Every structure is written in C-alpha cells, then in structure tokens.
Amino acid sequence: MQLRPLVIDGAWELTPVQHGDGRGLFAEVFKGDLLAEAIGHRLDLAQVNLSVSAAGVLRGVHFADVPPGQAKYVTCASGAILDVIVDIRVGSHTFGTYDTVLLDDVDRRAVYLSEGLGHAFCSLADGSTVTYLCSTGYNPTGEHGINPLDPELAIDWPTTARDGTPLNYELSAKDTAAPGLSAARESGLLPVYDDVTDYLRSLAT
C-alpha cells in the first residue's frame, strides 16, 4: 500500500496494491500498522458507517467537536466519488483550504482524515457505496456541518458524472441549512488548531 500526505496536515491518501486474476481481485484496503506509523497512534475503531448515493448527491461538509472529534478512513467499494477534505481548524496555516481525492472501484484508494477536519463528497455514479471507519460513534450534539456550496469555501465540485452526463446536485435538508465557513467560525462551532494538536498529541502518548 502506498501512502501519500495531502496538502492539509492530518489527511492522507492510501492506494492499495491489487492482485487480480480470472476469478476477480484481492486488495488490502486498510493496514493498521502502516496508518499508525503515519499518524502517530493506532486508529481506535468505534463505528463503521455505510452510505449509498445517487449521482450528484453532495454530503458534508461534516465535522465533530474536538475532543474527541471523529477521525475517518473512507473508501468507495462501488461507483465513484470525489472526496473532499477541508481544513476548518481556526489558526491553521491552511484554514479554509481543501484537497480532493477520487475514490472509486478502479484504483480503490482510501483517504484518512484526522480529528478536527471537515469531510464532504460528491457522488459521481448511481449507487456509489462509501464505507467510513470512524474513531468515535455518532454524537448528535457534537457533530456539525458547513454548507458544501458555501462561496467562501469555493469547492470546485464536478459538473459531470462518471458516465459523462451532467450532475444535478442534491443535498440533505440539514446540509442545505448548514452555515457558511465564516458564520460557523463566528458562532464558535469550528475546532481550534492548537486544541486539536494538543488532543492528537495526547493520543500518541
């Protein structure tokens, strides 16, 4: 497995080696020791989520209060998504920026994003099936969102699906009503970079 750090500190792209023959293929899509070496501690798996999305569905930008936050290891077993990691940590030198990775059933890449980062994706095919390994369970009072179409974030969402047809974006009512980046910051919703760094340091001890 190849591991590549993204432009946002605390996020990585992971590409497995695929072994195929006439029967199909095999790949190691998660390796705990390799990930732990990169992030400085083992991923404490608390919950596994699965979503299935039609083409054009936007999910996110989702994040959780730190501590404890919620680290995620995201893969796309079927279909394709453009995965987006957003730095929403107030005080970070890359605050407000994002990076993207294509996750699909061809290269079978994964992304890992640490606590304190925002996560979103756009489905590029009907039936895109995404699995999230999460470090903490669902906490409705500690989880928040930023509107993925916020002009300040200016995420360059794809306009065509994997089959070349135009995409019509579809958001949940919750994501549609989510504040923009500045409003979330002014209301105190966003994690603070130094607090996140201190928390991550405590996980490594």
PDB file of C-alpha atoms in Angstrom:
ATOM      1  CA  MET A   1       0.000   0.000   0.000  1.00  0.00           C
ATOM      2  CA  GLN A   2       1.232   3.472  -0.916  1.00  0.00           C
ATOM      3  CA  LEU A   3       0.551   6.345   1.456  1.00  0.00           C
ATOM      4  CA  ARG A   4       0.654   9.985   0.332  1.00  0.00           C
ATOM      5  CA  PRO A   5       0.129  13.001   2.605  1.00  0.00           C
ATOM      6  CA  LEU A   6      -2.356  15.530   1.284  1.00  0.00           C
ATOM      7  CA  VAL A   7      -1.792  19.291   1.300  1.00  0.00           C
ATOM      8  CA  ILE A   8      -3.772  19.567   4.546  1.00  0.00           C
ATOM      9  CA  ASP A   9      -1.874  18.388   7.591  1.00  0.00           C
ATOM     10  CA  GLY A  10      -3.635  15.390   9.113  1.00  0.00           C
ATOM     11  CA  ALA A  11      -5.001  13.917   5.867  1.00  0.00           C
ATOM     12  CA  TRP A  12      -3.598  11.103   3.717  1.00  0.00           C
ATOM     13  CA  GLU A  13      -4.392   9.229   0.525  1.00  0.00           C
ATOM     14  CA  LEU A  14      -3.821   5.467   0.586  1.00  0.00           C
ATOM     15  CA  THR A  15      -3.584   3.327  -2.555  1.00  0.00           C
ATOM     16  CA  PRO A  16      -3.645  -0.470  -2.184  1.00  0.00           C
ATOM     17  CA  VAL A  17      -1.879  -2.996  -4.371  1.00  0.00           C
ATOM     18  CA  GLN A  18      -4.495  -5.037  -6.243  1.00  0.00           C
ATOM     19  CA  HIS A  19      -3.904  -8.702  -7.052  1.00  0.00           C
ATOM     20  CA  GLY A  20      -6.195  -9.963  -9.814  1.00  0.00           C
ATOM     21  CA  ASP A  21      -6.784 -12.976 -11.982  1.00  0.00           C
ATOM     22  CA  GLY A  22      -9.671 -14.556 -13.861  1.00  0.00           C
ATOM     23  CA  ARG A  23     -11.616 -15.041 -10.638  1.00  0.00           C
ATOM     24  CA  GLY A  24     -11.525 -11.386  -9.581  1.00  0.00           C
ATOM     25  CA  LEU A  25      -9.155  -9.451  -7.353  1.00  0.00           C
ATOM     26  CA  PHE A  26      -7.874  -9.039  -3.803  1.00  0.00           C
ATOM     27  CA  ALA A  27      -6.528  -5.945  -2.077  1.00  0.00           C
ATOM     28  CA  GLU A  28      -5.604  -4.919   1.456  1.00  0.00           C
ATOM     29  CA  VAL A  29      -7.656  -1.737   1.808  1.00  0.00           C
ATOM     30  CA  PHE A  30      -6.716  -0.995   5.430  1.00  0.00           C
ATOM     31  CA  LYS A  31      -3.432  -1.651   7.228  1.00  0.00           C
ATOM     32  CA  GLY A  32      -3.456  -0.524  10.839  1.00  0.00           C
ATOM     33  CA  ASP A  33       0.303  -0.635  11.365  1.00  0.00           C
ATOM     34  CA  LEU A  34       1.040   1.472   8.291  1.00  0.00           C
ATOM     35  CA  LEU A  35      -1.562   4.063   9.232  1.00  0.00           C
ATOM     36  CA  ALA A  36      -0.384   4.188  12.835  1.00  0.00           C
ATOM     37  CA  GLU A  37       3.171   4.858  11.669  1.00  0.00           C
ATOM     38  CA  ALA A  38       1.933   7.862   9.690  1.00  0.00           C
ATOM     39  CA  ILE A  39      -0.449   9.389  12.234  1.00  0.00           C
ATOM     40  CA  GLY A  40       1.446   8.548  15.419  1.00  0.00           C
ATOM     41  CA  HIS A  41      -1.187   6.313  17.023  1.00  0.00           C
ATOM     42  CA  ARG A  42      -3.494   3.438  16.155  1.00  0.00           C
ATOM     43  CA  LEU A  43      -6.974   4.153  14.813  1.00  0.00           C
ATOM     44  CA  ASP A  44      -9.364   3.243  17.612  1.00  0.00           C
ATOM     45  CA  LEU A  45     -12.262   1.885  15.584  1.00  0.00           C
ATOM     46  CA  ALA A  46     -15.583   2.665  17.262  1.00  0.00           C
ATOM     47  CA  GLN A  47     -18.108   2.618  14.415  1.00  0.00           C
ATOM     48  CA  VAL A  48     -18.389   1.690  10.736  1.00  0.00           C
ATOM     49  CA  ASN A  49     -20.805   3.659   8.559  1.00  0.00           C
ATOM     50  CA  LEU A  50     -22.002   2.916   5.033  1.00  0.00           C
ATOM     51  CA  SER A  51     -23.781   5.240   2.620  1.00  0.00           C
ATOM     52  CA  VAL A  52     -25.188   4.638  -0.856  1.00  0.00           C
ATOM     53  CA  SER A  53     -25.652   7.718  -3.042  1.00  0.00           C
ATOM     54  CA  ALA A  54     -27.103   8.541  -6.419  1.00  0.00           C
ATOM     55  CA  ALA A  55     -25.054  10.565  -8.888  1.00  0.00           C
ATOM     56  CA  GLY A  56     -24.980  14.223  -7.886  1.00  0.00           C
ATOM     57  CA  VAL A  57     -25.556  13.694  -4.183  1.00  0.00           C
ATOM     58  CA  LEU A  58     -23.393  16.010  -2.046  1.00  0.00           C
ATOM     59  CA  ARG A  59     -22.733  15.006   1.564  1.00  0.00           C
ATOM     60  CA  GLY A  60     -20.973  17.296   4.045  1.00  0.00           C
ATOM     61  CA  VAL A  61     -19.042  19.319   4.986  1.00  0.00           C
ATOM     62  CA  HIS A  62     -19.274  17.373   8.265  1.00  0.00           C
ATOM     63  CA  PHE A  63     -17.092  17.634  11.380  1.00  0.00           C
ATOM     64  CA  ALA A  64     -17.206  16.906  15.108  1.00  0.00           C
ATOM     65  CA  ASP A  65     -16.245  18.712  18.300  1.00  0.00           C
ATOM     66  CA  VAL A  66     -12.674  18.102  19.494  1.00  0.00           C
ATOM     67  CA  PRO A  67     -12.236  16.391  21.860  1.00  0.00           C
ATOM     68  CA  PRO A  68     -12.966  13.698  20.970  1.00  0.00           C
ATOM     69  CA  GLY A  69     -13.589  14.567  17.325  1.00  0.00           C
ATOM     70  CA  GLN A  70     -14.020  11.863  14.741  1.00  0.00           C
ATOM     71  CA  ALA A  71     -11.231  10.567  12.531  1.00  0.00           C
ATOM     72  CA  LYS A  72     -12.419   8.806   9.373  1.00  0.00           C
ATOM     73  CA  TYR A  73     -10.959   6.237   6.994  1.00  0.00           C
ATOM     74  CA  VAL A  74     -13.081   6.435   3.837  1.00  0.00           C
ATOM     75  CA  THR A  75     -13.305   4.015   0.897  1.00  0.00           C
ATOM     76  CA  CYS A  76     -15.650   3.623  -2.077  1.00  0.00           C
ATOM     77  CA  ALA A  77     -16.380  -0.049  -2.742  1.00  0.00           C
ATOM     78  CA  SER A  78     -18.671   0.554  -5.723  1.00  0.00           C
ATOM     79  CA  GLY A  79     -19.144   3.523  -8.019  1.00  0.00           C
ATOM     80  CA  ALA A  80     -17.111   6.708  -7.648  1.00  0.00           C
ATOM     81  CA  ILE A  81     -16.976   9.834  -5.504  1.00  0.00           C
ATOM     82  CA  LEU A  82     -14.894  12.969  -5.378  1.00  0.00           C
ATOM     83  CA  ASP A  83     -13.819  13.045  -1.751  1.00  0.00           C
ATOM     84  CA  VAL A  84     -13.084  16.446  -0.208  1.00  0.00           C
ATOM     85  CA  ILE A  85     -11.147  17.220   2.979  1.00  0.00           C
ATOM     86  CA  VAL A  86     -11.487  20.778   4.303  1.00  0.00           C
ATOM     87  CA  ASP A  87      -9.242  22.436   6.876  1.00  0.00           C
ATOM     88  CA  ILE A  88     -11.687  24.093   9.285  1.00  0.00           C
ATOM     89  CA  ARG A  89      -9.234  24.371  12.220  1.00  0.00           C
ATOM     90  CA  VAL A  90      -9.115  28.003  13.308  1.00  0.00           C
ATOM     91  CA  GLY A  91      -5.468  29.067  13.463  1.00  0.00           C
ATOM     92  CA  SER A  92      -4.186  26.535  10.929  1.00  0.00           C
ATOM     93  CA  HIS A  93      -1.977  27.954   8.174  1.00  0.00           C
ATOM     94  CA  THR A  94      -4.214  26.165   5.639  1.00  0.00           C
ATOM     95  CA  PHE A  95      -7.522  27.210   7.250  1.00  0.00           C
ATOM     96  CA  GLY A  96     -10.315  27.351   4.696  1.00  0.00           C
ATOM     97  CA  THR A  97      -8.478  25.336   2.039  1.00  0.00           C
ATOM     98  CA  TYR A  98      -9.340  21.877   0.764  1.00  0.00           C
ATOM     99  CA  ASP A  99      -7.877  18.895  -1.061  1.00  0.00           C
ATOM    100  CA  THR A 100      -9.600  16.234  -3.148  1.00  0.00           C
ATOM    101  CA  VAL A 101      -9.112  12.549  -3.948  1.00  0.00           C
ATOM    102  CA  LEU A 102     -11.046  10.425  -6.440  1.00  0.00           C
ATOM    103  CA  LEU A 103     -12.267   7.304  -4.654  1.00  0.00           C
ATOM    104  CA  ASP A 104     -13.687   4.613  -6.918  1.00  0.00           C
ATOM    105  CA  ASP A 105     -13.955   0.914  -7.697  1.00  0.00           C
ATOM    106  CA  VAL A 106     -10.993   1.076 -10.103  1.00  0.00           C
ATOM    107  CA  ASP A 107      -7.986   2.250  -8.080  1.00  0.00           C
ATOM    108  CA  ARG A 108      -9.740   1.522  -4.744  1.00  0.00           C
ATOM    109  CA  ARG A 109      -7.971   4.346  -2.944  1.00  0.00           C
ATOM    110  CA  ALA A 110      -8.862   5.438   0.580  1.00  0.00           C
ATOM    111  CA  VAL A 111      -8.479   8.675   2.484  1.00  0.00           C
ATOM    112  CA  TYR A 112      -7.773   9.177   6.160  1.00  0.00           C
ATOM    113  CA  LEU A 113      -8.650  12.456   7.825  1.00  0.00           C
ATOM    114  CA  SER A 114      -7.796  13.140  11.429  1.00  0.00           C
ATOM    115  CA  GLU A 115      -9.903  14.734  14.111  1.00  0.00           C
ATOM    116  CA  GLY A 116     -10.726  18.399  13.518  1.00  0.00           C
ATOM    117  CA  LEU A 117     -11.006  18.254   9.725  1.00  0.00           C
ATOM    118  CA  GLY A 118     -14.137  18.643   7.638  1.00  0.00           C
ATOM    119  CA  HIS A 119     -15.287  15.948   5.227  1.00  0.00           C
ATOM    120  CA  ALA A 120     -17.549  16.004   2.176  1.00  0.00           C
ATOM    121  CA  PHE A 121     -18.007  14.201  -1.114  1.00  0.00           C
ATOM    122  CA  CYS A 122     -19.903  14.253  -4.384  1.00  0.00           C
ATOM    123  CA  SER A 123     -21.197  11.014  -5.847  1.00  0.00           C
ATOM    124  CA  LEU A 124     -20.203  10.554  -9.487  1.00  0.00           C
ATOM    125  CA  ALA A 125     -22.315   7.474 -10.209  1.00  0.00           C
ATOM    126  CA  ASP A 126     -25.625   5.990  -9.119  1.00  0.00           C
ATOM    127  CA  GLY A 127     -25.207   3.517  -6.292  1.00  0.00           C
ATOM    128  CA  SER A 128     -21.831   4.809  -5.123  1.00  0.00           C
ATOM    129  CA  THR A 129     -21.189   2.881  -1.924  1.00  0.00           C
ATOM    130  CA  VAL A 130     -18.956   4.524   0.675  1.00  0.00           C
ATOM    131  CA  THR A 131     -17.649   2.997   3.887  1.00  0.00           C
ATOM    132  CA  TYR A 132     -16.320   5.080   6.773  1.00  0.00           C
ATOM    133  CA  LEU A 133     -14.231   3.610   9.594  1.00  0.00           C
ATOM    134  CA  CYS A 134     -14.764   6.053  12.475  1.00  0.00           C
ATOM    135  CA  SER A 135     -12.758   6.643  15.652  1.00  0.00           C
ATOM    136  CA  THR A 136     -15.876   7.620  17.636  1.00  0.00           C
ATOM    137  CA  GLY A 137     -19.563   6.810  17.455  1.00  0.00           C
ATOM    138  CA  TYR A 138     -22.374   9.092  16.389  1.00  0.00           C
ATOM    139  CA  ASN A 139     -22.883  12.035  18.739  1.00  0.00           C
ATOM    140  CA  PRO A 140     -25.778  14.244  17.579  1.00  0.00           C
ATOM    141  CA  THR A 141     -24.921  17.078  19.971  1.00  0.00           C
ATOM    142  CA  GLY A 142     -21.260  17.206  18.949  1.00  0.00           C
ATOM    143  CA  GLU A 143     -21.489  16.927  15.167  1.00  0.00           C
ATOM    144  CA  HIS A 144     -21.873  19.899  12.845  1.00  0.00           C
ATOM    145  CA  GLY A 145     -21.784  20.932   9.211  1.00  0.00           C
ATOM    146  CA  ILE A 146     -20.826  23.662   6.781  1.00  0.00           C
ATOM    147  CA  ASN A 147     -22.761  24.122   3.562  1.00  0.00           C
ATOM    148  CA  PRO A 148     -20.729  22.396   0.817  1.00  0.00           C
ATOM    149  CA  LEU A 149     -21.786  25.075  -1.676  1.00  0.00           C
ATOM    150  CA  ASP A 150     -20.524  27.930   0.511  1.00  0.00           C
ATOM    151  CA  PRO A 151     -18.945  30.501  -1.862  1.00  0.00           C
ATOM    152  CA  GLU A 152     -16.178  31.190   0.642  1.00  0.00           C
ATOM    153  CA  LEU A 153     -15.034  27.570   0.504  1.00  0.00           C
ATOM    154  CA  ALA A 154     -15.375  27.692  -3.295  1.00  0.00           C
ATOM    155  CA  ILE A 155     -15.064  23.929  -3.664  1.00  0.00           C
ATOM    156  CA  ASP A 156     -14.677  23.044  -7.341  1.00  0.00           C
ATOM    157  CA  TRP A 157     -17.352  20.373  -7.436  1.00  0.00           C
ATOM    158  CA  PRO A 158     -17.502  18.205 -10.578  1.00  0.00           C
ATOM    159  CA  THR A 159     -20.209  19.031 -13.090  1.00  0.00           C
ATOM    160  CA  THR A 160     -20.345  15.701 -14.931  1.00  0.00           C
ATOM    161  CA  ALA A 161     -20.853  12.158 -13.706  1.00  0.00           C
ATOM    162  CA  ARG A 162     -18.530   9.279 -14.411  1.00  0.00           C
ATOM    163  CA  ASP A 163     -20.603   8.377 -17.480  1.00  0.00           C
ATOM    164  CA  GLY A 164     -20.336  11.936 -18.821  1.00  0.00           C
ATOM    165  CA  THR A 165     -23.886  13.049 -18.031  1.00  0.00           C
ATOM    166  CA  PRO A 166     -24.451  16.400 -16.271  1.00  0.00           C
ATOM    167  CA  LEU A 167     -24.690  16.336 -12.487  1.00  0.00           C
ATOM    168  CA  ASN A 168     -27.628  17.874 -10.641  1.00  0.00           C
ATOM    169  CA  TYR A 169     -26.594  18.410  -7.032  1.00  0.00           C
ATOM    170  CA  GLU A 170     -28.805  17.024  -4.285  1.00  0.00           C
ATOM    171  CA  LEU A 171     -28.232  17.917  -0.614  1.00  0.00           C
ATOM    172  CA  SER A 172     -29.997  16.887   2.546  1.00  0.00           C
ATOM    173  CA  ALA A 173     -32.153  19.494   4.265  1.00  0.00           C
ATOM    174  CA  LYS A 174     -29.605  19.583   7.100  1.00  0.00           C
ATOM    175  CA  ASP A 175     -26.662  20.252   4.776  1.00  0.00           C
ATOM    176  CA  THR A 176     -28.629  22.859   2.843  1.00  0.00           C
ATOM    177  CA  ALA A 177     -29.380  24.730   6.075  1.00  0.00           C
ATOM    178  CA  ALA A 178     -25.803  24.487   7.375  1.00  0.00           C
ATOM    179  CA  PRO A 179     -23.930  27.785   7.841  1.00  0.00           C
ATOM    180  CA  GLY A 180     -21.051  29.003   5.705  1.00  0.00           C
ATOM    181  CA  LEU A 181     -17.466  28.918   6.931  1.00  0.00           C
ATOM    182  CA  SER A 182     -17.411  32.473   8.340  1.00  0.00           C
ATOM    183  CA  ALA A 183     -20.743  32.077  10.119  1.00  0.00           C
ATOM    184  CA  ALA A 184     -19.605  28.788  11.667  1.00  0.00           C
ATOM    185  CA  ARG A 185     -16.394  30.440  12.841  1.00  0.00           C
ATOM    186  CA  GLU A 186     -18.168  33.451  14.311  1.00  0.00           C
ATOM    187  CA  SER A 187     -20.566  31.213  16.225  1.00  0.00           C
ATOM    188  CA  GLY A 188     -17.690  29.225  17.780  1.00  0.00           C
ATOM    189  CA  LEU A 189     -18.567  25.942  16.080  1.00  0.00           C
ATOM    190  CA  LEU A 190     -15.170  25.323  14.494  1.00  0.00           C
ATOM    191  CA  PRO A 191     -12.319  23.444  16.171  1.00  0.00           C
ATOM    192  CA  VAL A 192      -9.219  25.411  17.165  1.00  0.00           C
ATOM    193  CA  TYR A 193      -5.945  24.222  15.640  1.00  0.00           C
ATOM    194  CA  ASP A 194      -3.935  24.338  18.891  1.00  0.00           C
ATOM    195  CA  ASP A 195      -6.631  22.401  20.760  1.00  0.00           C
ATOM    196  CA  VAL A 196      -6.730  19.759  18.044  1.00  0.00           C
ATOM    197  CA  THR A 197      -2.937  19.481  18.053  1.00  0.00           C
ATOM    198  CA  ASP A 198      -2.877  19.031  21.822  1.00  0.00           C
ATOM    199  CA  TYR A 199      -5.560  16.339  21.619  1.00  0.00           C
ATOM    200  CA  LEU A 200      -3.764  14.432  18.869  1.00  0.00           C
ATOM    201  CA  ARG A 201      -0.568  14.627  20.890  1.00  0.00           C
ATOM    202  CA  SER A 202      -2.371  13.022  23.823  1.00  0.00           C
ATOM    203  CA  LEU A 203      -3.442  10.095  21.594  1.00  0.00           C
ATOM    204  CA  ALA A 204       0.207   9.397  20.760  1.00  0.00           C
ATOM    205  CA  THR A 205       1.231   9.018  24.413  1.00  0.00           C
TER     206      THR A 205
END
